[in-house]
Amino acid sequence: MSPAPVIIAIDGRSGAGKTTLAVELAARLRAHHRVSLFHLEDIYPGWNGLMVGIDRYVATVLEPLARGDAATWTSWDWEKHYDGDSRVTLPAEIVIVEGVGAAAAPARPFLSAVIWADSPEEIRRTRALDRDGGSYEPYWDQWAAQEEEWLRTDDVPQHADIRVLNRADGAAPADVLQLLPYLPALSPALSPELSARRGPSLRVERLEGSPEPAALFSSLYGTSANAVWLDSSNAGSAWQSPEDRAGDQPGNHAASEAAGRSRFSIMADDAGTHGQSMTHRSGQSELRAGCGTATVEGPFFRWLDSVWGDAAVGTPDGYPGEFTLGWLGCLGYELKRETGGSDQSAPTPDASLIFAGRAVVLDHAEGTTWLLALDAPEAGEWLEDARAAVESACGPAAQLAPAAQAGGSNGVVLPHPPAFRSRDTGNQYREKIAAAQHEIAEGNTYEVCLTTTLSAEVPAAGLDPWPTYLALRGKNPAPFASYLKFGGLTVASTSPERFLKIASDGGMRAEPIKGTRRRAADPQEDAQLRRDLAESLKDRAENIMIVDLLRNDLSHFAAPGSVTVSRLCAIESYATVHQMVSTIDARLQRGSSRAEAVAACFPAGSMTGAPKISTMAILDRLEGGGRGLYSGAIGYFSLNGATDLAVAIRTLVIDAAGDGTAELTLGVGGAITADSDPDDEYEEIRTKAFGVLSTLRARFPNT
């Protein structure tokens, strides 16, 4: 008797490459484990024996192996077409069983993981006949008919933990091995593989020069299916107010804070040996590595805790940034179901992330470019290509390209401007403001961040997301601007607000924005609007309520006595708005989970109101629909344990449905307090939408 093994089944139709995948996977796992391998083709009783073979396999092979016993089974003699000799498969730490029916319904209770391999039919037939020669060809149709009959009543692919599109290019074993440790049933057994992945070698290069960011991103990632650009697009901008420009002098705290937020830009995709992507919806994560896709059940933040938090790499000497490769992307507001909110759904994913094994980091303060790459066979070639792209993007021609792609700096040239509709008419939004104030009067909340959604449907061919984002960043530069591309889903954000930063050394910071005024072309009027915001008792009250909420959120995982407010109700100016900003700092308590610390603060208090949980329940009743990515977070989770996340506001989401249309959505909202004026609040959401809508030459819906 041996300990019960981990049993991995590799199933799929004939010719899907199961045998080669099983052999290669077993060879790689044998670096750290004892592995047994069983092929179902040795037990099928003839060309019409699929179902009988499955029964024999379960009874004589799986049942004893699952107990940790040796399996004694009768082979099939394919030349004599009769039972052959008796054979033994010994138990091992890991047992791999492969063949058609390896993960059939009677087998699944004994299995730790199911891998479904698939290939295009023309590849499957050619591969099977090449392997078995002419002996299989007369029986191909007969065997295929058995497979189809079996799969009609037993949908094995739907039960698969990992699905592989095996194109016979040799990539499948490595891709599957990347995904296997994510499966909860396998992660304890595959701890050596996890340890190897968590201690990679990081290659770093520093290059002089400031490449044009848009030209560089287009050169390196313009054709990538999944790519992320965390874009400090306001670095060096000239649209600050006179007060901010005066603040550029030494000693001005507000200016130094703003400059710090705008120092770095990060560009990456999910290509290369280490590249992966993930999508989370309603308690289920789908992870992709090359040709493999794994499905993992469970909450998002539990998954995040399993892949991020412990420092896997250190910060290189001389490197001034916090990002040292890792996960990048966005979290949707509906993840609140895991942090005290109700369970709602949205058309967009609850989270979309890529794992970047290589990236470009621009240091706008020093005028340098950093190339980061985890050691891999192709790392040297990528570094060479990235060097050339940086050099090209530093040239004079690159400086002109972005404006040309954006159709000019004032907006996107479209055949017809999008006709946006609002989830709430003006009167409906005002009625909801009154309902929120009733909740405040009843003592159920102090402040309600009431939002609505603007949406429009356009021909997908008529709106290119890339020049659309370039026009947005040109019109409304922001420290946390970002361009995220996940297949047909694009996120184009010009967010000015930091949600949460956790440095690699444990320093924590939140910088909520509450209080907004439009910018004016006349300098005197603009200065008056800024003073009006600074002196507004209502806006200060809104901001201070959120500061108190975030102090509480941070305190759950902060070292005692470390929570401080270093800025309270400071005014910062951006291209289209003045904003009131505060800064709350803390230090992460030693031994605390960084993923749980993020969850404790999610969603951003500036997008819910206070107290958070009861106010989220009120918002669910008032808003009547999911927010999607709006009000969530955008940023990174780095391999050195650092994270920097922005609040997903001023954010256009472009969702290409695949039917020739694209749905545009823009969320807007504002904080409602007891003394809010409904007309002023409605005007505020129009102000917040202006930067995005005017870029598209669209209007706020007049309803």
XYZ file of C-alpha atoms in Angstrom:
703
model
C 0.000 0.000 0.000
C 1.323 3.415 -1.024
C -0.115 6.901 -0.399
C -2.956 7.666 -2.790
C -1.470 9.233 -5.915
C -2.415 12.360 -7.787
C -4.143 11.065 -10.933
C -4.180 13.228 -14.065
C -6.309 12.153 -17.018
C -5.514 13.325 -20.543
C -8.581 12.796 -22.706
C -9.614 13.811 -26.214
C -10.622 12.477 -29.589
C -8.305 10.224 -31.560
C -5.350 12.032 -33.061
C -5.465 14.967 -30.621
C -1.897 14.259 -29.524
C -2.733 12.799 -26.124
C 0.003 10.175 -26.134
C 2.810 12.581 -27.001
C 1.483 15.122 -24.511
C 1.326 12.475 -21.757
C 4.838 11.186 -22.444
C 6.348 14.677 -22.552
C 4.460 15.814 -19.468
C 5.546 12.708 -17.546
C 9.165 13.340 -18.536
C 9.040 16.901 -17.227
C 7.310 15.947 -13.988
C 9.879 13.206 -13.331
C 12.400 15.948 -12.564
C 10.771 16.170 -9.101
C 8.319 13.239 -8.804
C 7.806 9.527 -9.292
C 5.414 9.217 -12.235
C 3.475 6.257 -13.677
C 1.932 6.354 -17.131
C -1.012 4.315 -18.427
C -2.289 4.252 -22.040
C -5.911 3.265 -22.599
C -5.156 1.962 -26.084
C -3.563 -1.038 -24.339
C -6.878 -2.071 -22.765
C -9.633 -1.343 -25.338
C -11.074 -4.738 -26.478
C -10.966 -4.095 -30.227
C -12.078 -1.386 -32.647
C -15.655 -1.430 -31.342
C -14.676 -1.641 -27.668
C -14.563 1.959 -26.490
C -17.311 1.713 -23.869
C -16.252 -1.720 -22.655
C -12.656 -0.480 -22.500
C -13.693 2.435 -20.301
C -15.416 0.036 -17.886
C -12.327 -2.226 -17.746
C -10.022 0.757 -17.231
C -12.052 2.125 -14.317
C -12.477 -1.225 -12.558
C -9.022 -2.731 -13.015
C -6.748 0.337 -13.272
C -8.230 3.436 -11.656
C -9.851 1.913 -8.593
C -6.695 0.179 -7.277
C -4.392 3.096 -8.189
C -6.653 5.544 -6.377
C -6.212 3.394 -3.231
C -2.456 3.450 -3.694
C -2.377 -0.210 -4.809
C -0.763 -1.732 -7.868
C -3.199 -2.225 -10.763
C -3.224 -5.623 -12.499
C -5.057 -5.547 -15.812
C -5.461 -7.540 -19.005
C -4.037 -6.046 -22.170
C -5.513 -6.352 -25.661
C -3.591 -8.050 -28.466
C -4.334 -5.937 -31.548
C -2.797 -8.454 -33.954
C -4.743 -11.467 -32.636
C -7.830 -9.383 -31.763
C -8.126 -11.063 -28.405
C -7.137 -10.599 -24.787
C -3.382 -10.461 -24.341
C -1.104 -10.845 -21.365
C -1.610 -9.639 -17.816
C 0.216 -6.406 -16.927
C 0.848 -4.299 -13.827
C 0.845 -0.517 -13.396
C 2.521 0.529 -10.173
C 1.243 3.405 -8.073
C 3.379 6.517 -7.891
C 3.241 10.032 -6.549
C 1.670 11.120 -9.855
C -0.189 8.829 -12.260
C -0.991 10.004 -15.776
C -3.695 8.119 -17.678
C -4.277 9.001 -21.311
C -6.590 7.931 -24.072
C -10.116 8.360 -25.347
C -12.376 7.979 -22.310
C -9.663 8.571 -19.696
C -11.928 11.191 -18.078
C -15.291 9.515 -18.761
C -18.016 9.982 -16.142
C -17.290 6.703 -14.272
C -13.615 7.698 -14.051
C -13.986 11.276 -12.840
C -14.558 10.494 -9.130
C -11.050 8.980 -9.034
C -9.283 11.823 -10.864
C -7.404 14.795 -9.451
C -7.381 16.720 -12.740
C -8.773 16.394 -16.257
C -6.947 17.651 -19.351
C -8.926 17.725 -22.602
C -6.751 17.803 -25.730
C -8.214 18.917 -29.031
C -6.955 19.580 -32.539
C -8.520 20.484 -35.888
C -9.990 17.374 -37.520
C -7.556 17.382 -40.446
C -4.625 17.378 -38.017
C -6.190 14.654 -35.864
C -6.756 12.252 -38.753
C -3.294 12.767 -40.231
C -1.611 12.438 -36.848
C -3.488 9.219 -35.950
C -2.859 7.520 -39.277
C 0.797 8.530 -39.330
C 1.210 7.005 -35.885
C -0.667 3.728 -36.437
C -0.184 3.288 -40.164
C -2.647 1.474 -42.377
C -3.947 -0.732 -39.564
C -6.091 2.134 -38.239
C -7.355 3.616 -41.509
C -10.167 1.063 -42.157
C -11.496 1.660 -38.649
C -11.203 5.463 -38.437
C -14.880 6.159 -39.159
C -16.070 3.328 -36.890
C -13.976 4.550 -33.974
C -14.915 8.185 -34.594
C -18.610 7.251 -34.504
C -18.115 5.617 -31.077
C -16.414 8.767 -29.820
C -19.276 10.976 -30.994
C -21.908 8.679 -29.479
C -20.080 8.643 -26.146
C -19.571 12.429 -26.071
C -23.229 13.091 -26.823
C -24.134 11.754 -23.388
C -20.889 12.546 -21.538
C -19.640 16.080 -22.211
C -16.098 15.555 -20.952
C -14.745 18.888 -22.296
C -17.146 20.733 -19.995
C -15.648 18.911 -17.012
C -12.048 19.569 -18.014
C -9.796 21.540 -15.678
C -7.436 22.319 -18.562
C -8.213 22.430 -22.275
C -5.420 22.287 -24.838
C -5.548 23.179 -28.512
C -2.743 20.849 -29.540
C -1.387 21.921 -32.931
C 1.489 19.426 -32.949
C 4.068 22.211 -32.638
C 5.602 20.918 -29.400
C 4.263 23.772 -27.261
C 1.527 21.881 -25.400
C 3.577 20.168 -22.628
C 5.193 23.406 -21.426
C 1.899 25.293 -21.596
C 0.074 22.600 -19.616
C 2.838 22.491 -17.006
C 2.448 26.254 -16.534
C -1.243 25.791 -15.741
C -1.277 22.603 -13.644
C -0.023 24.233 -10.395
C -2.993 26.621 -10.453
C -5.385 23.717 -9.867
C -6.108 23.503 -6.113
C -6.092 19.686 -6.158
C -2.599 19.628 -7.669
C -0.840 22.624 -6.137
C 0.333 20.775 -2.974
C 1.847 17.949 -5.031
C 3.422 20.368 -7.509
C 5.098 22.574 -4.904
C 8.557 22.019 -6.509
C 7.222 23.367 -9.810
C 5.649 26.313 -7.987
C 8.898 27.054 -6.157
C 10.847 27.029 -9.402
C 8.371 29.460 -10.940
C 8.459 31.783 -7.934
C 12.217 32.239 -7.956
C 13.024 33.299 -11.522
C 16.114 35.191 -12.567
C 15.428 38.765 -13.680
C 17.429 40.402 -16.479
C 17.495 44.217 -16.408
C 18.887 46.768 -18.864
C 18.969 50.573 -18.545
C 18.846 52.653 -21.723
C 19.365 56.395 -22.020
C 16.730 58.425 -23.818
C 13.011 59.141 -23.711
C 11.197 57.294 -26.504
C 7.825 58.569 -27.693
C 5.580 56.266 -25.606
C 2.769 55.727 -28.107
C 5.180 54.966 -30.941
C 7.077 52.510 -28.715
C 3.910 50.722 -27.576
C 2.660 50.475 -31.148
C 5.974 49.049 -32.322
C 6.290 46.428 -29.592
C 2.660 45.532 -28.845
C 0.514 46.885 -31.661
C -0.249 43.384 -32.954
C -0.527 41.676 -29.545
C -3.920 40.180 -28.741
C -3.461 41.021 -25.047
C -1.388 43.999 -23.947
C -1.288 46.630 -21.192
C 0.040 50.180 -21.146
C -0.032 51.860 -17.731
C 0.516 55.337 -19.081
C 1.536 58.338 -17.004
C 0.339 60.475 -19.882
C 0.495 63.744 -17.931
C 4.253 63.534 -17.316
C 5.647 66.931 -18.294
C 2.245 68.340 -19.274
C 1.854 72.109 -19.539
C -1.809 72.428 -18.535
C -1.304 72.903 -14.785
C -2.927 75.844 -13.052
C -0.704 78.821 -12.075
C -0.824 77.562 -8.469
C 0.495 74.150 -9.529
C 3.210 75.659 -11.699
C 4.285 77.832 -8.795
C 4.284 74.665 -6.772
C 6.984 73.176 -8.959
C 9.409 75.129 -6.817
C 11.234 73.204 -4.068
C 9.125 72.591 -1.012
C 5.746 72.388 -2.741
C 4.283 69.139 -1.431
C 1.322 68.939 -3.840
C 3.545 69.273 -6.889
C 5.982 66.606 -5.691
C 3.108 64.218 -4.954
C 1.688 64.711 -8.457
C 5.109 64.292 -10.045
C 5.670 61.049 -8.159
C 2.424 59.574 -9.448
C 3.425 60.460 -13.014
C 7.000 59.198 -12.985
C 6.705 55.733 -14.566
C 4.909 54.179 -17.508
C 4.782 50.399 -18.020
C 4.214 48.452 -21.249
C 3.847 44.681 -21.593
C 1.987 41.802 -23.214
C 1.543 38.101 -22.415
C 3.923 36.704 -25.038
C 6.984 34.575 -24.366
C 7.714 31.521 -22.257
C 6.319 32.981 -19.039
C 3.374 34.859 -20.547
C -0.125 34.051 -19.296
C -3.534 35.681 -19.093
C -6.540 35.270 -16.819
C -10.196 36.228 -16.839
C -12.443 35.963 -13.774
C -16.249 35.869 -13.819
C -18.557 35.129 -10.899
C -16.269 32.872 -8.909
C -14.490 31.171 -11.792
C -11.041 32.015 -13.141
C -9.961 31.053 -16.633
C -6.184 31.008 -17.103
C -4.452 30.758 -20.456
C -0.854 29.863 -21.264
C -0.082 29.412 -24.947
C -2.393 26.712 -26.308
C -3.690 25.692 -22.844
C -6.640 26.999 -20.837
C -7.323 26.100 -17.190
C -10.532 26.670 -15.248
C -10.210 27.246 -11.500
C -13.207 27.599 -9.200
C -13.091 29.979 -6.265
C -13.012 33.665 -5.313
C -10.737 36.018 -7.207
C -8.894 37.379 -4.180
C -8.183 33.840 -2.948
C -6.641 33.085 -6.349
C -4.677 36.347 -6.230
C -3.321 35.414 -2.813
C -2.049 32.119 -4.260
C -0.099 33.748 -7.099
C 1.020 37.077 -5.642
C 2.215 38.572 -2.407
C 5.420 36.772 -1.450
C 8.436 38.435 -3.035
C 9.561 36.160 -5.872
C 12.241 38.562 -7.112
C 14.051 41.435 -5.486
C 14.183 44.982 -6.788
C 17.396 45.273 -8.854
C 20.127 47.607 -7.625
C 19.839 51.031 -9.200
C 16.351 50.422 -10.564
C 14.083 53.198 -9.242
C 10.711 51.575 -9.992
C 8.521 49.202 -7.991
C 7.278 47.044 -10.888
C 9.521 44.002 -11.433
C 7.217 42.039 -13.792
C 4.088 40.186 -12.780
C 0.331 40.577 -13.302
C -1.199 43.675 -14.929
C -4.779 44.561 -15.825
C -8.102 45.552 -14.299
C -10.557 44.519 -11.591
C -14.279 45.157 -11.982
C -16.582 46.685 -9.379
C -18.620 43.465 -9.090
C -15.746 41.824 -7.188
C -17.429 43.546 -4.234
C -19.289 40.225 -3.819
C -16.084 39.009 -2.138
C -15.644 42.028 0.130
C -19.043 42.482 1.729
C -21.163 43.522 -1.244
C -23.948 41.607 -2.953
C -23.495 39.236 -5.874
C -24.228 41.034 -9.143
C -23.114 40.375 -12.694
C -21.910 42.624 -15.501
C -21.351 42.123 -19.247
C -17.605 42.601 -18.834
C -15.315 40.282 -16.829
C -14.885 40.771 -13.087
C -11.121 40.757 -13.672
C -8.826 40.618 -16.695
C -5.072 40.283 -16.167
C -1.974 39.291 -18.065
C 1.226 37.891 -16.599
C 4.159 39.699 -18.174
C 7.470 37.868 -18.226
C 9.047 40.883 -19.910
C 8.194 44.591 -20.011
C 9.377 48.104 -20.785
C 9.378 50.745 -18.034
C 9.794 54.427 -18.885
C 11.223 56.682 -16.172
C 9.933 60.128 -17.129
C 11.832 61.851 -14.329
C 15.268 60.536 -15.327
C 14.619 60.334 -19.066
C 15.607 56.649 -19.154
C 14.093 53.375 -20.299
C 14.332 50.067 -18.442
C 13.963 46.660 -20.084
C 12.927 43.830 -17.751
C 12.809 40.138 -18.702
C 12.582 36.883 -16.771
C 15.256 34.492 -17.904
C 13.922 32.354 -20.764
C 15.242 30.884 -24.024
C 13.935 33.862 -26.007
C 14.862 36.593 -23.476
C 18.024 37.648 -25.297
C 16.230 37.995 -28.632
C 13.438 40.029 -27.025
C 15.911 42.367 -25.329
C 17.595 42.964 -28.672
C 14.262 43.722 -30.373
C 13.198 46.001 -27.511
C 16.469 47.950 -27.694
C 15.909 48.556 -31.395
C 12.293 49.633 -30.793
C 13.369 52.099 -28.083
C 16.045 53.570 -30.355
C 13.545 53.970 -33.195
C 10.955 55.582 -30.895
C 13.523 58.164 -29.798
C 13.837 59.458 -33.367
C 12.096 62.596 -34.722
C 9.674 60.633 -36.924
C 8.267 58.830 -33.886
C 7.262 62.109 -32.247
C 4.802 62.887 -35.054
C 3.201 59.467 -35.376
C 0.764 59.445 -32.399
C -1.047 62.660 -33.358
C -1.438 61.428 -36.903
C -2.870 58.110 -35.691
C -5.296 59.924 -33.405
C -6.661 62.005 -36.255
C -5.446 65.224 -34.661
C -5.188 66.274 -31.041
C -8.783 67.478 -30.577
C -10.717 64.276 -31.068
C -11.436 61.100 -32.995
C -12.637 61.492 -36.578
C -15.692 59.237 -36.971
C -18.235 59.018 -39.802
C -20.931 59.706 -37.193
C -20.346 60.615 -33.534
C -21.669 57.919 -31.169
C -25.184 58.600 -29.929
C -24.918 57.855 -26.218
C -27.920 56.937 -24.120
C -28.028 57.123 -20.344
C -29.296 54.473 -17.944
C -31.006 57.355 -16.120
C -32.665 60.448 -17.522
C -31.893 63.717 -15.806
C -35.114 63.524 -13.839
C -34.507 59.887 -12.874
C -30.998 60.700 -11.636
C -32.360 63.584 -9.569
C -35.019 61.272 -8.120
C -32.305 58.834 -7.121
C -30.420 61.678 -5.455
C -33.537 62.372 -3.409
C -33.795 58.658 -2.524
C -30.133 58.648 -1.432
C -30.748 61.703 0.763
C -33.708 59.897 2.324
C -31.369 57.010 3.231
C -29.001 59.558 4.792
C -31.846 61.122 6.773
C -32.830 57.671 8.027
C -29.291 57.120 9.338
C -28.502 54.265 6.921
C -25.519 56.050 5.338
C -23.573 59.309 5.473
C -22.577 59.607 1.818
C -23.728 57.788 -1.341
C -21.558 57.733 -4.477
C -24.368 57.493 -6.995
C -23.410 56.545 -10.545
C -25.021 55.990 -13.903
C -23.833 54.536 -17.200
C -23.703 56.084 -20.657
C -23.631 53.610 -23.525
C -23.619 53.604 -27.323
C -23.485 50.968 -30.022
C -21.287 51.623 -33.059
C -20.001 49.576 -36.010
C -16.818 47.882 -34.811
C -15.040 48.798 -38.035
C -15.886 52.459 -37.507
C -14.121 52.890 -34.156
C -10.490 51.829 -33.825
C -9.653 51.628 -30.086
C -6.002 52.591 -30.556
C -6.406 56.067 -32.115
C -9.380 56.583 -29.807
C -7.120 56.141 -26.790
C -4.413 58.346 -28.302
C -6.961 61.122 -28.720
C -8.198 60.634 -25.135
C -4.707 60.837 -23.648
C -3.972 63.903 -25.771
C -7.089 65.719 -24.632
C -7.092 64.650 -20.988
C -3.601 63.605 -19.765
C -3.639 61.883 -16.390
C -1.170 60.190 -14.025
C -3.041 56.870 -14.140
C -4.084 56.796 -17.768
C -4.059 53.306 -19.264
C -4.741 51.334 -22.410
C -5.703 47.706 -21.850
C -6.324 45.276 -24.684
C -7.835 41.847 -23.960
C -8.893 40.413 -27.307
C -12.142 42.169 -28.229
C -12.290 44.104 -24.940
C -10.462 47.439 -24.724
C -10.205 49.743 -21.720
C -9.161 53.343 -22.424
C -8.774 55.222 -19.160
C -7.656 58.723 -18.202
C -7.965 58.229 -14.457
C -6.338 60.800 -12.152
C -7.003 58.819 -8.960
C -4.855 56.311 -7.120
C -6.838 53.595 -5.363
C -4.097 51.833 -3.409
C -0.349 51.448 -3.515
C 1.585 48.865 -1.529
C 5.342 49.209 -1.941
C 7.670 46.244 -1.842
C 8.809 47.365 1.622
C 5.221 47.409 2.928
C 4.451 51.116 2.671
C 0.748 51.655 1.879
C -0.934 54.701 0.343
C -4.454 55.652 -0.764
C -5.251 58.964 -2.480
C -8.999 59.466 -2.793
C -10.492 62.209 -4.949
C -13.745 63.820 -3.844
C -14.651 67.252 -5.191
C -14.555 68.359 -8.836
C -14.750 71.624 -10.771
C -14.461 72.142 -14.504
C -11.531 74.002 -16.059
C -12.149 77.348 -17.774
C -10.298 78.876 -20.724
C -10.148 82.268 -19.022
C -7.326 82.244 -16.420
C -9.225 84.394 -13.935
C -12.365 82.292 -14.163
C -10.258 79.130 -13.888
C -8.564 80.442 -10.738
C -11.934 81.305 -9.245
C -13.249 77.783 -9.920
C -10.204 76.356 -8.189
C -10.697 78.646 -5.156
C -14.380 77.741 -5.072
C -13.481 74.073 -4.807
C -10.845 74.699 -2.131
C -13.322 76.694 -0.024
C -16.353 74.441 -0.522
C -17.521 73.087 2.841
C -19.655 70.454 1.100
C -16.740 69.093 -0.968
C -14.451 69.103 2.056
C -17.066 67.167 4.029
C -17.347 64.580 1.215
C -13.582 64.205 1.046
C -13.116 63.900 4.798
C -15.802 61.196 5.052
C -13.937 59.095 2.483
C -10.616 59.759 4.233
C -12.119 58.337 7.429
C -13.441 55.319 5.537
C -10.039 54.610 3.986
C -8.254 55.047 7.297
C -10.496 52.271 8.566
C -9.936 50.084 5.478
C -6.152 50.406 5.747
C -6.163 49.780 9.485
C -7.303 46.159 9.039
C -3.825 45.170 7.796
C -1.709 48.125 8.955
C 0.831 48.089 11.747
C -0.718 49.701 14.836
C -0.189 53.456 14.911
C 1.051 53.650 11.317
C -2.077 55.131 9.678
C -1.585 58.847 9.010
C -3.110 61.537 6.781
C -0.272 63.428 5.112
C -2.507 65.582 2.870
C -6.090 66.627 3.494
C -8.278 68.251 0.831
C -5.427 69.460 -1.387
C -6.352 70.844 -4.826
C -4.807 69.431 -8.001
C -5.522 70.592 -11.552
C -5.805 68.450 -14.660
C -6.562 69.228 -18.275
C -10.351 69.336 -17.916
C -10.981 69.471 -14.142
C -9.754 70.681 -10.756
C -9.870 67.930 -8.092
C -9.727 67.748 -4.298
C -7.277 65.045 -3.204
C -6.183 63.617 0.146
C -3.392 61.175 0.997
C -3.588 58.417 3.637
C -0.427 56.462 4.461
C 0.135 53.311 6.493
C 2.555 50.415 6.844
C 1.535 46.829 6.157
C 1.742 44.676 9.261
C 4.444 42.030 8.936
C 3.117 38.628 7.902
C -0.125 40.045 6.489
C -1.475 38.877 3.148
C -1.082 41.588 0.533
C -3.977 40.229 -1.517
C -6.213 40.364 1.558
C -5.074 43.939 2.221
C -6.168 44.892 -1.300
C -9.488 43.101 -0.782
C -10.068 44.954 2.509
C -9.955 48.263 0.626
C -11.912 47.128 -2.455
C -13.868 48.699 -4.025
C -12.479 52.196 -3.545
C -14.371 54.072 -0.847
C -14.465 57.143 -3.088
C -16.743 55.129 -5.415
C -19.089 53.714 -2.755
C -19.640 56.187 0.052
C -19.628 55.572 3.783
C -20.070 53.298 5.608
C -19.051 51.076 2.739
C -21.025 47.828 3.089
C -24.412 49.321 3.922
C -23.954 51.988 1.263
C -23.121 49.403 -1.401
C -26.451 47.709 -0.626
C -28.230 51.050 -1.062
C -26.434 51.604 -4.363
C -27.523 48.188 -5.628
C -31.142 49.200 -5.065
C -30.789 52.678 -6.542
C -28.592 52.039 -9.556
C -30.413 48.968 -10.833
C -27.481 47.489 -12.774
C -23.847 46.441 -12.587
C -21.044 48.953 -13.035
C -18.641 46.564 -14.744
C -15.043 47.753 -14.926
C -16.030 51.300 -13.994
C -15.364 51.981 -10.290
C -12.986 49.008 -10.173
C -9.199 49.212 -10.327
C -6.435 49.248 -12.949
C -2.773 48.528 -12.306
C -0.232 45.832 -11.469
C 0.698 43.126 -8.953
C 4.478 42.853 -9.099
C 6.731 39.876 -8.394
C 8.457 41.812 -5.604
C 5.167 42.131 -3.702
C 4.395 45.694 -4.819
C 1.097 46.869 -6.280
C -0.119 50.199 -7.605
C -3.787 50.463 -8.553
C -5.810 53.348 -9.949
C -9.560 53.848 -9.599
C -11.230 53.084 -12.934
C -12.878 56.462 -13.575
C -12.871 58.669 -16.697
C -12.747 55.293 -18.419
C -14.198 54.291 -21.797
C -14.814 50.557 -22.237
C -15.037 49.245 -25.812
C -16.476 45.743 -26.052
C -16.457 44.277 -29.574
C -19.225 41.691 -29.526
C -17.946 39.725 -32.531
C -21.067 40.492 -34.568
C -19.649 43.574 -36.260
C -20.715 45.975 -33.509
C -18.961 47.458 -30.501
C -20.590 48.584 -27.263
C -19.129 51.746 -25.747
C -19.736 52.361 -22.042
C -18.737 55.267 -19.825
C -19.582 55.369 -16.133
C -20.032 58.683 -14.330
C -21.152 59.591 -10.823
C -20.792 61.799 -7.805
C -21.020 61.804 -4.028
C -24.419 62.599 -2.560
C -24.650 64.084 0.939
C -27.514 65.537 2.958
C -26.939 69.028 1.560
C -26.378 68.038 -2.076
C -28.226 70.102 -4.665
C -29.672 67.740 -7.341
C -29.069 70.194 -10.190
C -25.458 70.760 -9.138
C -24.851 67.011 -8.785
C -26.282 66.350 -12.238
C -24.075 69.078 -13.686
C -21.060 67.463 -11.997
C -21.539 64.144 -13.789
C -21.831 66.036 -17.080
C -18.518 67.732 -16.267
C -16.851 64.413 -15.506
C -18.082 62.904 -18.786
C -16.941 65.871 -20.872
C -13.324 64.791 -21.370
C -14.267 61.445 -22.937
C -17.421 62.511 -24.787
C -15.855 65.593 -26.372
C -12.949 63.489 -27.629
C -15.470 61.280 -29.450
C -17.291 64.435 -30.624
C -20.312 63.060 -28.779
C -22.798 64.811 -26.536
C -24.152 64.015 -23.110
C -27.646 62.570 -23.661
C -30.269 65.287 -23.331
C -32.890 63.235 -21.528
